[in-house]
mmCIF file of C-alpha atoms in Angstrom:
data_model
loop_
_atom_site.group_PDB
_atom_site.id
_atom_site.type_symbol
_atom_site.label_atom_id
_atom_site.label_comp_id
_atom_site.label_asym_id
_atom_site.label_seq_id
_atom_site.Cartn_x
_atom_site.Cartn_y
_atom_site.Cartn_z
ATOM 1 C CA MET A 10 -31.013 2.861 -9.711
ATOM 2 C CA SER A 11 -34.536 4.144 -9.158
ATOM 3 C CA ARG A 12 -35.504 7.774 -9.565
ATOM 4 C CA GLY A 13 -36.442 7.900 -5.864
ATOM 5 C CA PHE A 14 -32.819 7.398 -4.784
ATOM 6 C CA GLY A 15 -31.964 10.305 -2.496
ATOM 7 C CA PRO A 16 -29.316 11.515 -0.055
ATOM 8 C CA SER A 17 -30.495 9.241 2.788
ATOM 9 C CA ASP A 18 -30.237 6.242 0.461
ATOM 10 C CA LEU A 19 -26.735 7.389 -0.473
ATOM 11 C CA LEU A 20 -25.692 7.510 3.186
ATOM 12 C CA ASP A 21 -27.047 3.977 3.620
ATOM 13 C CA CYS A 22 -24.852 2.897 0.696
ATOM 14 C CA TYR A 23 -21.760 4.331 2.396
ATOM 15 C CA ARG A 24 -22.684 2.536 5.628
ATOM 16 C CA ARG A 25 -22.710 -0.716 3.614
ATOM 17 C CA GLY A 26 -19.444 0.083 1.826
ATOM 18 C CA VAL A 27 -20.800 0.783 -1.651
ATOM 19 C CA PHE A 28 -20.760 4.013 -3.636
ATOM 20 C CA PRO A 29 -22.398 5.346 -6.829
ATOM 21 C CA MET A 30 -20.818 6.104 -10.183
ATOM 22 C CA ALA A 31 -21.992 6.857 -13.699
ATOM 23 C CA ASP A 32 -20.574 5.682 -17.014
ATOM 24 C CA ASP A 33 -19.924 9.270 -18.079
ATOM 25 C CA ARG A 34 -20.981 12.865 -17.540
ATOM 26 C CA ASP A 35 -23.927 12.652 -19.971
ATOM 27 C CA ASP A 36 -25.299 9.388 -18.582
ATOM 28 C CA PRO A 37 -28.441 10.183 -16.542
ATOM 29 C CA SER A 38 -28.228 6.971 -14.508
ATOM 30 C CA LEU A 39 -26.112 5.730 -11.618
ATOM 31 C CA PHE A 40 -24.867 2.317 -10.581
ATOM 32 C CA LEU A 41 -23.449 1.106 -7.285
ATOM 33 C CA VAL A 42 -19.854 -0.070 -6.978
ATOM 34 C CA ASP A 43 -18.569 -2.589 -4.433
ATOM 35 C CA PRO A 44 -14.998 -3.321 -5.557
ATOM 36 C CA ASP A 45 -13.210 -6.565 -4.672
ATOM 37 C CA LEU A 46 -10.191 -4.457 -3.693
ATOM 38 C CA ARG A 47 -10.501 -1.110 -1.970
ATOM 39 C CA GLY A 48 -8.093 1.795 -1.603
ATOM 40 C CA VAL A 49 -7.520 2.893 1.988
ATOM 41 C CA LEU A 50 -5.141 5.613 3.118
ATOM 42 C CA PRO A 51 -3.945 4.799 6.658
ATOM 43 C CA LEU A 52 -4.206 8.058 8.560
ATOM 44 C CA ASN A 53 -1.236 7.305 10.807
ATOM 45 C CA ALA A 54 0.981 6.268 7.886
ATOM 46 C CA PHE A 55 0.231 9.155 5.530
ATOM 47 C CA HIS A 56 3.403 9.876 3.573
ATOM 48 C CA VAL A 57 4.348 13.458 2.736
ATOM 49 C CA SER A 58 7.302 13.858 0.369
ATOM 50 C CA LYS A 59 10.088 16.318 1.152
ATOM 51 C CA SER A 60 9.015 18.591 -1.705
ATOM 52 C CA LEU A 61 5.376 18.617 -0.563
ATOM 53 C CA ARG A 62 6.445 19.243 3.038
ATOM 54 C CA LYS A 63 8.442 22.231 1.757
ATOM 55 C CA THR A 64 5.407 23.557 -0.155
ATOM 56 C CA ILE A 65 3.224 23.193 2.940
ATOM 57 C CA ARG A 66 5.798 25.022 5.090
ATOM 58 C CA LYS A 67 5.986 27.866 2.563
ATOM 59 C CA ASP A 68 2.213 28.302 3.011
ATOM 60 C CA VAL A 69 1.797 28.824 -0.751
ATOM 61 C CA PHE A 70 -1.926 28.046 -0.739
ATOM 62 C CA ARG A 71 -4.718 29.312 1.422
ATOM 63 C CA VAL A 72 -6.660 26.192 2.410
ATOM 64 C CA ARG A 73 -10.374 26.527 3.072
ATOM 65 C CA ILE A 74 -13.062 24.052 4.034
ATOM 66 C CA ASN A 75 -16.547 24.016 2.487
ATOM 67 C CA THR A 76 -16.414 27.517 0.983
ATOM 68 C CA ALA A 77 -16.836 26.377 -2.647
ATOM 69 C CA PHE A 78 -18.248 22.864 -2.472
ATOM 70 C CA SER A 79 -20.234 22.999 -5.729
ATOM 71 C CA ARG A 80 -17.336 24.578 -7.597
ATOM 72 C CA VAL A 81 -14.963 21.847 -6.385
ATOM 73 C CA MET A 82 -17.355 19.206 -7.705
ATOM 74 C CA GLU A 83 -17.670 21.014 -11.039
ATOM 75 C CA LEU A 84 -13.880 21.258 -11.393
ATOM 76 C CA CYS A 85 -13.490 17.580 -10.472
ATOM 77 C CA ALA A 86 -15.972 16.811 -13.263
ATOM 78 C CA GLU A 87 -14.087 18.766 -15.927
ATOM 79 C CA GLU A 88 -12.119 16.934 -18.560
ATOM 80 C CA ALA A 89 -8.349 16.964 -18.091
ATOM 81 C CA PRO A 90 -5.415 15.721 -20.188
ATOM 82 C CA ASP A 91 -5.145 12.593 -18.041
ATOM 83 C CA ARG A 92 -8.942 12.174 -17.830
ATOM 84 C CA PRO A 93 -10.832 12.730 -21.091
ATOM 85 C CA SER A 94 -14.197 11.819 -19.533
ATOM 86 C CA THR A 95 -15.691 11.827 -16.066
ATOM 87 C CA TRP A 96 -18.141 9.760 -14.043
ATOM 88 C CA ILE A 97 -19.539 12.836 -12.272
ATOM 89 C CA ASN A 98 -22.947 13.451 -13.853
ATOM 90 C CA SER A 99 -25.924 15.650 -12.907
ATOM 91 C CA PRO A 100 -27.521 13.127 -10.505
ATOM 92 C CA ILE A 101 -24.196 12.824 -8.662
ATOM 93 C CA LEU A 102 -23.789 16.608 -8.509
ATOM 94 C CA ASN A 103 -27.315 16.901 -7.103
ATOM 95 C CA LEU A 104 -26.967 14.052 -4.580
ATOM 96 C CA TYR A 105 -23.676 15.261 -3.143
ATOM 97 C CA SER A 106 -24.889 18.852 -3.030
ATOM 98 C CA ALA A 107 -27.820 17.612 -0.925
ATOM 99 C CA LEU A 108 -25.392 15.693 1.310
ATOM 100 C CA HIS A 109 -23.347 18.875 1.659
ATOM 101 C CA ARG A 110 -26.428 20.788 2.810
ATOM 102 C CA MET A 111 -27.055 17.974 5.333
ATOM 103 C CA GLY A 112 -23.498 18.335 6.672
ATOM 104 C CA HIS A 113 -22.151 15.017 5.328
ATOM 105 C CA ALA A 114 -20.272 16.073 2.162
ATOM 106 C CA HIS A 115 -17.291 18.369 2.419
ATOM 107 C CA SER A 116 -14.703 20.084 0.283
ATOM 108 C CA VAL A 117 -11.113 20.963 1.079
ATOM 109 C CA GLU A 118 -9.923 23.746 -1.218
ATOM 110 C CA SER A 119 -6.554 25.194 -2.173
ATOM 111 C CA TRP A 120 -6.696 28.858 -3.178
ATOM 112 C CA LEU A 121 -3.921 30.904 -4.782
ATOM 113 C CA ASP A 122 -4.239 34.670 -5.294
ATOM 114 C CA GLY A 123 -8.003 34.437 -4.749
ATOM 115 C CA GLU A 124 -8.479 31.644 -7.303
ATOM 116 C CA LEU A 125 -9.582 28.076 -6.547
ATOM 117 C CA VAL A 126 -6.706 26.000 -7.967
ATOM 118 C CA GLY A 127 -7.126 22.588 -6.355
ATOM 119 C CA GLY A 128 -9.158 20.569 -3.963
ATOM 120 C CA LEU A 129 -11.130 17.480 -3.164
ATOM 121 C CA TYR A 130 -14.528 16.459 -1.909
ATOM 122 C CA GLY A 131 -15.952 13.495 -0.087
ATOM 123 C CA VAL A 132 -18.422 12.221 2.464
ATOM 124 C CA SER A 133 -17.992 12.014 6.229
ATOM 125 C CA LEU A 134 -19.957 9.549 8.257
ATOM 126 C CA LYS A 135 -19.129 8.823 11.891
ATOM 127 C CA GLY A 136 -15.382 7.923 11.933
ATOM 128 C CA ALA A 137 -14.987 7.521 8.161
ATOM 129 C CA PHE A 138 -14.253 9.881 5.307
ATOM 130 C CA PHE A 139 -14.980 8.606 1.812
ATOM 131 C CA GLY A 140 -12.882 10.499 -0.705
ATOM 132 C CA GLU A 141 -14.697 10.974 -3.992
ATOM 133 C CA SER A 142 -12.581 13.063 -6.333
ATOM 134 C CA MET A 143 -9.858 15.680 -6.492
ATOM 135 C CA PHE A 144 -8.538 18.184 -9.018
ATOM 136 C CA SER A 145 -5.489 20.365 -9.439
ATOM 137 C CA ARG A 146 -4.830 23.324 -11.719
ATOM 138 C CA VAL A 147 -1.503 24.241 -10.069
ATOM 139 C CA THR A 148 1.316 21.923 -8.972
ATOM 140 C CA ASP A 149 0.707 20.466 -5.499
ATOM 141 C CA ALA A 150 -2.677 22.171 -5.009
ATOM 142 C CA SER A 151 -4.656 18.947 -4.558
ATOM 143 C CA LYS A 152 -1.805 17.363 -2.581
ATOM 144 C CA VAL A 153 -1.876 20.227 -0.085
ATOM 145 C CA ALA A 154 -5.663 19.840 0.223
ATOM 146 C CA LEU A 155 -5.223 16.118 0.900
ATOM 147 C CA ALA A 156 -2.561 16.771 3.537
ATOM 148 C CA HIS A 157 -4.905 19.219 5.282
ATOM 149 C CA LEU A 158 -7.740 16.696 5.089
ATOM 150 C CA VAL A 159 -5.602 14.019 6.743
ATOM 151 C CA ALA A 160 -4.593 16.447 9.511
ATOM 152 C CA LEU A 161 -8.259 17.340 10.112
ATOM 153 C CA LEU A 162 -9.340 13.705 10.180
ATOM 154 C CA ARG A 163 -6.599 12.816 12.674
ATOM 155 C CA LYS A 164 -7.463 15.798 14.869
ATOM 156 C CA ASN A 165 -11.146 14.822 14.910
ATOM 157 C CA GLY A 166 -10.662 11.143 15.700
ATOM 158 C CA PHE A 167 -11.470 9.640 12.313
ATOM 159 C CA VAL A 168 -10.181 6.102 11.764
ATOM 160 C CA LEU A 169 -10.824 5.476 8.042
ATOM 161 C CA LEU A 170 -9.973 7.368 4.859
ATOM 162 C CA ASP A 171 -11.476 5.438 1.961
ATOM 163 C CA THR A 172 -10.000 6.338 -1.440
ATOM 164 C CA GLN A 173 -12.199 3.734 -3.181
ATOM 165 C CA PHE A 174 -9.527 2.825 -5.715
ATOM 166 C CA VAL A 175 -5.741 2.832 -5.803
ATOM 167 C CA THR A 176 -4.048 5.178 -8.261
ATOM 168 C CA GLY A 177 -0.392 5.932 -8.901
ATOM 169 C CA HIS A 178 -0.986 9.392 -7.471
ATOM 170 C CA LEU A 179 -2.425 7.993 -4.224
ATOM 171 C CA LEU A 180 0.334 5.386 -3.901
ATOM 172 C CA THR A 181 2.803 8.213 -3.276
ATOM 173 C CA PHE A 182 0.884 8.995 -0.059
ATOM 174 C CA GLY A 183 0.916 5.416 1.211
ATOM 175 C CA VAL A 184 -2.508 4.212 0.088
ATOM 176 C CA GLU A 185 -3.058 0.481 0.551
ATOM 177 C CA GLU A 186 -5.259 -1.926 -1.339
ATOM 178 C CA VAL A 187 -7.359 -4.122 0.932
ATOM 179 C CA PRO A 188 -9.784 -6.948 0.095
ATOM 180 C CA ARG A 189 -13.512 -6.251 0.456
ATOM 181 C CA GLU A 190 -13.762 -8.338 3.642
ATOM 182 C CA ALA A 191 -10.948 -6.384 5.328
ATOM 183 C CA PHE A 192 -12.527 -3.107 4.218
ATOM 184 C CA GLN A 193 -15.841 -4.168 5.783
ATOM 185 C CA VAL A 194 -14.043 -4.700 9.125
ATOM 186 C CA LEU A 195 -12.429 -1.237 8.889
ATOM 187 C CA LEU A 196 -15.790 0.275 7.951
ATOM 188 C CA ALA A 197 -17.628 -1.424 10.837
ATOM 189 C CA ASN A 198 -14.991 -0.080 13.233
ATOM 190 C CA ALA A 199 -15.400 3.437 11.804
ATOM 191 C CA MET A 200 -19.196 3.285 12.176
ATOM 192 C CA THR A 201 -19.034 2.696 15.953
#
């Protein structure tokens, strides 16, 4: 990708259904991904387990929006036992920070006793939210953030929550894998 690739170019990529990644944190370059199969979390079929519902009712976490966007990205980029390396490099941090300043990238954060313990970030564009990454340092922290995100998207008339890929973690919430052509139809609907 050329050095002149900026936040407006990134938004154009999302409009086309592609997104950037890097090979690892130290790689200074980006490449665009357009997977054959795409993860989509149907907003009206979002599944919340009994234990998560109980955690949400207990109001264990204080959930905030956009109060620590950069920190959420940094924590998503940290190595973890289940993720020894990350695709979030400096160009990605810079691009999404610029999108955040433009009002297109957002974080949903779970706080416990004044400490940021979980969250996620992604990009909103018209009726679509493109989830990028999430992290958790305390049980259920990222799950609570995701549940709040889904509630916000429903409330604000969003029609698409793109998870990009399907993971075991996301399957528990009802994520579906759709072919590229079907995703393009969902995306076109969300862009109107």
